[in-house]
CSV table of C-alpha atoms (C1' of nucleotides) in Angstrom, one decimal:
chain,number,residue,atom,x,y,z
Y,1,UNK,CA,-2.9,3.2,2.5
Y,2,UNK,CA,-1.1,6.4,1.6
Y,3,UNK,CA,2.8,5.9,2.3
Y,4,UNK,CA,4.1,8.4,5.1
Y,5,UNK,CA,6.0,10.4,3.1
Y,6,UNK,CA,3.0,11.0,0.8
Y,7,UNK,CA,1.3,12.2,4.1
Y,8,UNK,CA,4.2,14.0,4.8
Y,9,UNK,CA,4.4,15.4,1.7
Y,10,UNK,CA,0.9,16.9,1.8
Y,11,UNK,CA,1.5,18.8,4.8
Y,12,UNK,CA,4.8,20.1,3.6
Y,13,UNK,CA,3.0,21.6,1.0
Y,14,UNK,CA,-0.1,22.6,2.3
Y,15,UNK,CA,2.1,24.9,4.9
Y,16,UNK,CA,4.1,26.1,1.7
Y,17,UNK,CA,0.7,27.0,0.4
Y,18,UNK,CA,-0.4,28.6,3.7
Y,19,UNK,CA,3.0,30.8,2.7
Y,20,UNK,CA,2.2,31.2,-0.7
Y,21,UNK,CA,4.2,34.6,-1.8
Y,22,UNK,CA,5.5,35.2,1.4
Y,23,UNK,CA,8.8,34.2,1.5
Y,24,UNK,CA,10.7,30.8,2.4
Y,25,UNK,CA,10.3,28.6,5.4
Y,26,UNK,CA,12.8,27.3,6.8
Y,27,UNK,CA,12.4,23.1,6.7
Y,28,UNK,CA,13.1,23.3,10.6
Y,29,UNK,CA,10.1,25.9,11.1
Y,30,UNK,CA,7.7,23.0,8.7
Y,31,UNK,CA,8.9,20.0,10.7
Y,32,UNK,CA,8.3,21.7,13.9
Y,33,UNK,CA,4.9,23.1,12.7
Y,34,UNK,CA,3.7,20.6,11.1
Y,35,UNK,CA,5.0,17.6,13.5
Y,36,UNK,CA,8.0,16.1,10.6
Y,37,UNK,CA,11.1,14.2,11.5
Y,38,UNK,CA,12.8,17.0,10.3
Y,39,UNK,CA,15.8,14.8,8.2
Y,40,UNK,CA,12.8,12.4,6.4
Y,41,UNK,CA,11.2,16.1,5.7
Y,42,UNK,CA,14.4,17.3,4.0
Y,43,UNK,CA,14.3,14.1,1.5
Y,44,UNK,CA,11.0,15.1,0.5
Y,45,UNK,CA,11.0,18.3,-0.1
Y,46,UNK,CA,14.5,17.7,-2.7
Y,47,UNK,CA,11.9,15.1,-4.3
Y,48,UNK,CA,9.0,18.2,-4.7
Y,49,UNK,CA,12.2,20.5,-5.9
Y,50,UNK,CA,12.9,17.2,-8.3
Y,51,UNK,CA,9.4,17.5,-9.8
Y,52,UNK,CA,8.9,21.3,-10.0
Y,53,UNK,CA,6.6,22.4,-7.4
Y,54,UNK,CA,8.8,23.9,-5.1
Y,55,UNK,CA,12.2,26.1,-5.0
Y,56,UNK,CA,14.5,26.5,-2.5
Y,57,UNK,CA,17.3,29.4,-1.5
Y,58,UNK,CA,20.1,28.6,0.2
Y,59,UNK,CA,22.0,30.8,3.5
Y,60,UNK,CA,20.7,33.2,5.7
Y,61,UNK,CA,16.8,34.1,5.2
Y,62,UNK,CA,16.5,31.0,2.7
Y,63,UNK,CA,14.4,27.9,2.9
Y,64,UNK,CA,11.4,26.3,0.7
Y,65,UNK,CA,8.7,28.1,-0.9
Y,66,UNK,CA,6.2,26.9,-3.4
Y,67,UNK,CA,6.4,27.9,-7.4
Y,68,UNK,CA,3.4,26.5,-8.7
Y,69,UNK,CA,0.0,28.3,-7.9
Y,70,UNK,CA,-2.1,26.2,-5.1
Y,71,UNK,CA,-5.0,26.2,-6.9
Y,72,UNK,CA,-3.1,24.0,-9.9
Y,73,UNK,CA,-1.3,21.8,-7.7
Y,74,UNK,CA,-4.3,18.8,-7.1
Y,75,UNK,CA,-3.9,15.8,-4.6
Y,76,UNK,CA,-4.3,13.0,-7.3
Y,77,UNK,CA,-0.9,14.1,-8.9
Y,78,UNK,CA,1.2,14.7,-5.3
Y,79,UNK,CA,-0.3,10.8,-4.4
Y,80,UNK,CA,0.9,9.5,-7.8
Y,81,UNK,CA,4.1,10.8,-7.7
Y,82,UNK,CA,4.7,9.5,-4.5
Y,83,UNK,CA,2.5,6.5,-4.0
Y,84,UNK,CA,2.4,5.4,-7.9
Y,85,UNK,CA,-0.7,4.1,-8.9
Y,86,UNK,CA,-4.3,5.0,-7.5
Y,87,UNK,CA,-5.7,1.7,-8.7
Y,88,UNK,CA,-6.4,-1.6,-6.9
Y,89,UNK,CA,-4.3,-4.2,-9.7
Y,90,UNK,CA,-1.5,-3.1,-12.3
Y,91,UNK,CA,-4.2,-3.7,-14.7
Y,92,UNK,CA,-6.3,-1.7,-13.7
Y,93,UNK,CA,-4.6,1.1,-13.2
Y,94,UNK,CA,-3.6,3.7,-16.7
Y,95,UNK,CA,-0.1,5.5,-15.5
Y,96,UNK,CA,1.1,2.1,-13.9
Y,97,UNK,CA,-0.2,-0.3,-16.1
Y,98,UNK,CA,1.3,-4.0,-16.0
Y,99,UNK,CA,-0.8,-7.1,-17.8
Y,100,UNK,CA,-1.7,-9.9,-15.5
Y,101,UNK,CA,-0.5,-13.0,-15.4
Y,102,UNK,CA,-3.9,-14.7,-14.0
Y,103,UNK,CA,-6.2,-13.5,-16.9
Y,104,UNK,CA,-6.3,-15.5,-20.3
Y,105,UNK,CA,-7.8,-12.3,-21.8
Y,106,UNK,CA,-8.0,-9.3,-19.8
Y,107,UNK,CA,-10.8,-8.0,-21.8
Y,108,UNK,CA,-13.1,-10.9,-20.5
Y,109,UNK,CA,-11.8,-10.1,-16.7
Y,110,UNK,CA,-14.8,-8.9,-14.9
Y,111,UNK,CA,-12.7,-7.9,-11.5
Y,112,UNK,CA,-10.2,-5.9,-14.2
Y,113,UNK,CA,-13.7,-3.9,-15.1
Y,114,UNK,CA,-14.8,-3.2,-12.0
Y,115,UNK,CA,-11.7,-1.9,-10.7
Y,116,UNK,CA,-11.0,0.6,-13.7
Y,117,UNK,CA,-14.2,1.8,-12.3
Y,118,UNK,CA,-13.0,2.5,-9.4
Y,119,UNK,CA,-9.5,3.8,-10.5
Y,120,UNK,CA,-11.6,6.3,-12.7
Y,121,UNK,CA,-13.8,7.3,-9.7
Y,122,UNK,CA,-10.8,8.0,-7.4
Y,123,UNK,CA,-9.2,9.8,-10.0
Y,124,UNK,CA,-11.8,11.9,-10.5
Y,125,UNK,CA,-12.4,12.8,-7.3
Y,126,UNK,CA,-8.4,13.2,-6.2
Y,127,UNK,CA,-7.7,15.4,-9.4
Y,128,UNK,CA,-10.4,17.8,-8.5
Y,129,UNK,CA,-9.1,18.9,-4.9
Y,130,UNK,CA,-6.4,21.5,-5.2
Y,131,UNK,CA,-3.9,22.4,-2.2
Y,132,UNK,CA,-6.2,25.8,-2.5
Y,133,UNK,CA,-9.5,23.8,-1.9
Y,134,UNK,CA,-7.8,21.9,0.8
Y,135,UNK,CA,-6.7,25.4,2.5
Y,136,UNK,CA,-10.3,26.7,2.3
Y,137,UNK,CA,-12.0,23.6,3.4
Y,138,UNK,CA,-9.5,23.9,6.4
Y,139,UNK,CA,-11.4,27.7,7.1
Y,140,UNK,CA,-14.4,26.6,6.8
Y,141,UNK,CA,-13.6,23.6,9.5
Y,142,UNK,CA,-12.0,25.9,11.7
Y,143,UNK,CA,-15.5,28.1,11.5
Y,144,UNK,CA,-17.6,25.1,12.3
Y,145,UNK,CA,-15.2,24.0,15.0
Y,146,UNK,CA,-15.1,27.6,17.4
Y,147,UNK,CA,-18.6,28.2,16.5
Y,148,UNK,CA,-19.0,24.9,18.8
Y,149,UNK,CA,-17.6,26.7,21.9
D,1,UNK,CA,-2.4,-1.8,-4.6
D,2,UNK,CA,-4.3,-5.2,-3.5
D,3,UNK,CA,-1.8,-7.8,-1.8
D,4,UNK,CA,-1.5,-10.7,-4.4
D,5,UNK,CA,-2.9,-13.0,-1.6
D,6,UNK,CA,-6.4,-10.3,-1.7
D,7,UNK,CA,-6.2,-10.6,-5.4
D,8,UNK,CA,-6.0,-14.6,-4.9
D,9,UNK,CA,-8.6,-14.6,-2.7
D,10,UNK,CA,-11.1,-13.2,-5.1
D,11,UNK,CA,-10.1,-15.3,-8.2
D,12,UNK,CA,-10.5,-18.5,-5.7
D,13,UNK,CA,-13.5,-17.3,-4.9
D,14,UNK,CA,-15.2,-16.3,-8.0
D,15,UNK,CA,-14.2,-20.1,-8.9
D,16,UNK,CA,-16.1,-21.7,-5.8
D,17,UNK,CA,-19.1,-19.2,-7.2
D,18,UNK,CA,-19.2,-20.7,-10.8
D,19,UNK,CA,-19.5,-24.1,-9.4
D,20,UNK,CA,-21.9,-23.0,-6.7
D,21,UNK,CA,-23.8,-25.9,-5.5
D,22,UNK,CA,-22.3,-28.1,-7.4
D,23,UNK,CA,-19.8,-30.2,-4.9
D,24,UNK,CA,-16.5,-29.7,-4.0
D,25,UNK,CA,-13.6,-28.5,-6.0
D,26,UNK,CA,-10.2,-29.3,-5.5
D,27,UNK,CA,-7.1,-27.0,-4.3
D,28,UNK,CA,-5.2,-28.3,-7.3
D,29,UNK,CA,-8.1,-27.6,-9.7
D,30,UNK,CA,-9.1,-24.0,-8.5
D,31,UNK,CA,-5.0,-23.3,-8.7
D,32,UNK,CA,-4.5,-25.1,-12.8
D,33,UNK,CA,-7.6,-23.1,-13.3
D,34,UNK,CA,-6.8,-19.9,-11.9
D,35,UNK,CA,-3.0,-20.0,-12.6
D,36,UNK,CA,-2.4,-19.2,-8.5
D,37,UNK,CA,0.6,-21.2,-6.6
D,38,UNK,CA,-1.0,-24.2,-5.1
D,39,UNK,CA,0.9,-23.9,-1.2
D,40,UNK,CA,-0.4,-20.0,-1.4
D,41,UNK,CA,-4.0,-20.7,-2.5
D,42,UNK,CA,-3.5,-23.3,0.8
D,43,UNK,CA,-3.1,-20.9,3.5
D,44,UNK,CA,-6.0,-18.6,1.4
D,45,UNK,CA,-8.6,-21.0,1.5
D,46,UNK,CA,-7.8,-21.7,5.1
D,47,UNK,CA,-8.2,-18.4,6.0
D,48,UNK,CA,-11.4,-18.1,3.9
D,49,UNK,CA,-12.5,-21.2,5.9
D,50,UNK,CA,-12.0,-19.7,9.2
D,51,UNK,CA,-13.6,-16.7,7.8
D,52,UNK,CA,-17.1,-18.7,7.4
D,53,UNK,CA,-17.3,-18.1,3.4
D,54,UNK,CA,-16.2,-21.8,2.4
D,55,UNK,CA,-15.7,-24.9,4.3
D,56,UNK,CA,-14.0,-28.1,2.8
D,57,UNK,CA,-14.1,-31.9,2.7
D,58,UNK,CA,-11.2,-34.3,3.2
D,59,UNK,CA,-10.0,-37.4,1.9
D,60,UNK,CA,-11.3,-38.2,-1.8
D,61,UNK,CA,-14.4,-36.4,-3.7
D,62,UNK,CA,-13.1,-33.9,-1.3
D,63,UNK,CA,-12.1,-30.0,-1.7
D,64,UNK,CA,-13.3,-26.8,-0.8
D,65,UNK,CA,-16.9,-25.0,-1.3
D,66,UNK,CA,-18.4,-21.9,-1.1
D,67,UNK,CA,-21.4,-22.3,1.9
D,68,UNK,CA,-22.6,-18.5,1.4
D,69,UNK,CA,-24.6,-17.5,-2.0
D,70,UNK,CA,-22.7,-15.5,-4.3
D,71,UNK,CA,-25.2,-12.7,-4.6
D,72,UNK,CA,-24.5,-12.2,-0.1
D,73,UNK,CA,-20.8,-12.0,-0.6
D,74,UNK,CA,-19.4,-8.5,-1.6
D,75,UNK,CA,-15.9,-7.3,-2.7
D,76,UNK,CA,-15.3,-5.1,0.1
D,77,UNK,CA,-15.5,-6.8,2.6
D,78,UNK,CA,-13.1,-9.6,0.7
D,79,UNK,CA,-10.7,-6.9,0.5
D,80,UNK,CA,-11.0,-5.6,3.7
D,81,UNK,CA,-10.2,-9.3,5.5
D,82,UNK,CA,-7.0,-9.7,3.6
D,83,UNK,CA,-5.6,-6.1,2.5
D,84,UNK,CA,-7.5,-4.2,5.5
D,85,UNK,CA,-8.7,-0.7,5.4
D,86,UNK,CA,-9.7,0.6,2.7
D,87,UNK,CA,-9.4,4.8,3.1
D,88,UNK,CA,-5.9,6.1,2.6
D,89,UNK,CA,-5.4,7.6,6.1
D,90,UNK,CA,-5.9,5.3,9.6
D,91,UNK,CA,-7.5,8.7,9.9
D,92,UNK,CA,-9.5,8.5,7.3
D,93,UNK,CA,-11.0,5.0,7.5
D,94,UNK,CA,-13.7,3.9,9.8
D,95,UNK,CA,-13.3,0.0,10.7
D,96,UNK,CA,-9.2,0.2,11.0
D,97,UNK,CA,-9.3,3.9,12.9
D,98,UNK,CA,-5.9,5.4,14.3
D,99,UNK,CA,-5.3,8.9,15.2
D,100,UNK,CA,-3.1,11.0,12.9
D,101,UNK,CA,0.0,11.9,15.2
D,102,UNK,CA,0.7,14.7,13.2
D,103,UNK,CA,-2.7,17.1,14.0
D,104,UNK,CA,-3.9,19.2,16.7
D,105,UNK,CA,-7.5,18.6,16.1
D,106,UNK,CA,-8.2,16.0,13.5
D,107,UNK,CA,-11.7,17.6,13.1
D,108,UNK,CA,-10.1,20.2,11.4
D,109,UNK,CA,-8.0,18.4,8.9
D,110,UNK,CA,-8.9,19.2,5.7
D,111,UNK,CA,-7.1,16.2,4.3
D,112,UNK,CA,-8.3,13.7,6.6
D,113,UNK,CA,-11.7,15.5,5.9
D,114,UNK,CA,-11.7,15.3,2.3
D,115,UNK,CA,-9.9,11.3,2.0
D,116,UNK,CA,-13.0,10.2,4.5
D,117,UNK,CA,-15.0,10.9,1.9
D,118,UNK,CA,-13.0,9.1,-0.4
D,119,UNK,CA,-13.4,6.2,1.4
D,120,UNK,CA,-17.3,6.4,1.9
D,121,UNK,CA,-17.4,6.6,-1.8
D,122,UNK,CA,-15.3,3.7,-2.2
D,123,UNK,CA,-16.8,1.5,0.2
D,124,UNK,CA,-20.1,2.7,-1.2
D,125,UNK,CA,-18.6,1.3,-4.6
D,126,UNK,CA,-17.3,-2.0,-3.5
D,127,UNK,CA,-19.8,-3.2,-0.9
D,128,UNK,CA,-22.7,-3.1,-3.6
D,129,UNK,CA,-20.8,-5.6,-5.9
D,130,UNK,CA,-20.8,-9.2,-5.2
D,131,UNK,CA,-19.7,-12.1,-6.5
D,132,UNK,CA,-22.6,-12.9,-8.4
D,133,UNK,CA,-22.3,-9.8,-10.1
D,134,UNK,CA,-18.6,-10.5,-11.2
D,135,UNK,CA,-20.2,-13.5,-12.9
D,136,UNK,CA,-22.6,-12.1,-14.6
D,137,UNK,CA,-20.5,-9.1,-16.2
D,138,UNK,CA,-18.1,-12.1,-16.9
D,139,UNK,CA,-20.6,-13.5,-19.5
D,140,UNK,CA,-21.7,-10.5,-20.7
D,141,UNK,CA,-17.9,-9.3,-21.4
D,142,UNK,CA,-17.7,-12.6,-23.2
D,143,UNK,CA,-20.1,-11.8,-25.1
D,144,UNK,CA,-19.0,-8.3,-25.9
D,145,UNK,CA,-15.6,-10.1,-26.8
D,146,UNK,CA,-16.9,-12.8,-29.1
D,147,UNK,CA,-19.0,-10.5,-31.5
D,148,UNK,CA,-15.7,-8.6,-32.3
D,149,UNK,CA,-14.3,-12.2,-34.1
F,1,DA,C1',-5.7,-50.8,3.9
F,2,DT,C1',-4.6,-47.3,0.9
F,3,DA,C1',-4.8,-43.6,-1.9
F,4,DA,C1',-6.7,-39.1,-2.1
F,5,DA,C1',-7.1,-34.7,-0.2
F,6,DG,C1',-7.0,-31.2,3.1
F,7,DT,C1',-4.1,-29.4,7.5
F,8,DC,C1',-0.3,-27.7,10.2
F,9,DT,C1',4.2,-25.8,11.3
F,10,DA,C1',8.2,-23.8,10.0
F,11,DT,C1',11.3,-21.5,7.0
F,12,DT,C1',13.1,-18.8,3.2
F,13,DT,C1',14.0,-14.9,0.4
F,14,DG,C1',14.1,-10.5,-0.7
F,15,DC,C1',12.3,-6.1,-0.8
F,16,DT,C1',11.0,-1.7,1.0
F,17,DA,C1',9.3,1.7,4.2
F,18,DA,C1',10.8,4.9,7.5
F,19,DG,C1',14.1,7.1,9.5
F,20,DT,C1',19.1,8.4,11.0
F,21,DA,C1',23.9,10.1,10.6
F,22,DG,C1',27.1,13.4,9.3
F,23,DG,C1',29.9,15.8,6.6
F,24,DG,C1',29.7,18.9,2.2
F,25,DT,C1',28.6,23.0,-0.2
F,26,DA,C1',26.6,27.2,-1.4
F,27,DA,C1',24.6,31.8,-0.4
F,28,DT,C1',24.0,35.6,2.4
F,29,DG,C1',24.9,39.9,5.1
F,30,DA,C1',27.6,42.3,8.4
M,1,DT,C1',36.1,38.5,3.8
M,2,DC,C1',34.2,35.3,6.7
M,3,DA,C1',31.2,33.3,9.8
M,4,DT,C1',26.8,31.7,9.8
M,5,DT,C1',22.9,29.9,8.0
M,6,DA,C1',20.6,26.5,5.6
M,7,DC,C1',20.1,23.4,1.9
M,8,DC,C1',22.6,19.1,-0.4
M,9,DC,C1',24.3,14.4,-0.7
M,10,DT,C1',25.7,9.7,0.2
M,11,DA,C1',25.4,6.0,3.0
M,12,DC,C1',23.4,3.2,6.4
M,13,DT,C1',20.2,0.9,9.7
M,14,DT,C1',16.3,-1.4,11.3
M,15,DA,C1',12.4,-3.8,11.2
M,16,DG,C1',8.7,-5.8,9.2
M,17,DC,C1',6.2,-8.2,5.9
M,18,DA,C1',4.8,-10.0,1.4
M,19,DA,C1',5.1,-14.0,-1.3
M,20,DA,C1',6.0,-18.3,-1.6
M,21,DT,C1',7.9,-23.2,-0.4
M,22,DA,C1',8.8,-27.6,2.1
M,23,DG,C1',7.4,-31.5,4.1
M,24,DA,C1',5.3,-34.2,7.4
M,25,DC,C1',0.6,-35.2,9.3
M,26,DT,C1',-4.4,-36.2,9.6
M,27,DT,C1',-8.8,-37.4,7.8
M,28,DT,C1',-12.0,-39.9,4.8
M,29,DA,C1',-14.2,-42.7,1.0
M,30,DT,C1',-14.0,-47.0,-1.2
DNA sequence: ATAAAGTCTATTTGCTAAGTAGGGTAATGA
DNA sequence: TCATTACCCTACTTAGCAAATAGACTTTAT
């Protein structure tokens, strides 16, 4: 499970993206929109400020707004940086590696293979979702959803 | 990550599936062998017990024994019983469902949308390896290994 | 009987997630 | 300039839970 300020996080930025070029937001107009306790919200969006994504102005007509292109911002990175590791064990994972103490030889551990499976898998599929994708795909719900009506 | 008792769980248990039909083994054996804290493996096998996988014979000539073939026991639903869901959302996961606070509709989410799939692919994954299959790519990663030498 | 082996209940230790509080500081525009 | 707006920073709280340990108790084979 996906802490809640990796959730959080992912909202954050998918309404920065839904802003993209338009100006700041104000954190209090985010929380409110996007349902945030509004303080937990301010510690994450210093952390996205900490790793480059976003930019910030301060005093009247300031707030957040995002510097990096949605379309080169994918999930698999925002998860890491928040979460740390996508895979099951410390071994099998490739940014948050850590040997285990179980295995004689790790090379011989057949749970150790299977889960670097997966880890690649998940990878895979996280890296190629971008916040643009995520913006689209929420279009094309929206579509499906009135057309029900 | 995998709780070190789900981690546990599965080294105890691909244990009881190398000696398969072959009579007990005891708690202090599976934990010399496996290098897991004898007290901890306790309270694991118990739960195992109570989970129908293993059952277990007192007094001497005693220990614990896998009572469900190898090849009918898969890893997700050992890592569901110990670690729970297995999507990264309760939004997102089918058998440990909550509803996202933070959403109007969750059928438009294009988070939750995308991280369901994520988890069918994952369960996908997981369900259709069992522990006989952990065995076997055991032995043939031993095999791998001692051509290198 | 008695040693071997699992069973049960309770407790410890320490970490971390999630959120709160509140004053400080900087930028803006009237 | 100066008040306001809005981000910045440090500290704290609360609760829960993972990981493991301790020790007494019960059952069983010989």
């Amino acid at each position: 499970m996906l802490l809640k300020k990796t959730q959080y996080a992912l909202y954050a930025l998918l309404n920065l993206a839904r802003n993209y070029k338009k100006g700041p937001v104000l954190i209090s107009i985010i929380a409110e929109e996007e349902k945030l306790p509004k303080k937990f919200l301010e510690a994450i969006l210093a952390d996205l400020k900490t790793q480059g994504l976003v930019n910030s102005k301060k005093g009247k007509g300031g707030g957040y707004y995002l510097i990096v292109p949605p379309e080169k911002i994918d999930i698999a990175s925002i998860i890491r940086s928040f979460d740390g590791a996508l895979g099951l064990l410390p071994c099998a994972t490739i940014n948050y590696y850590e040997s285990c103490s179980q295995c004689k030889d790790e090379n011989k551990c057949a749970l150790r293979s299977v889960l670097r499976e997966l880890r690649d898998q998940t990878d895979h599929f996280l890296k190629n979702i971008s916040l643009l994708d995520l913006i689209e795909k929420e279009k094309s719900l929206e579509m499906i959803e009135s057309r029900r009506s």
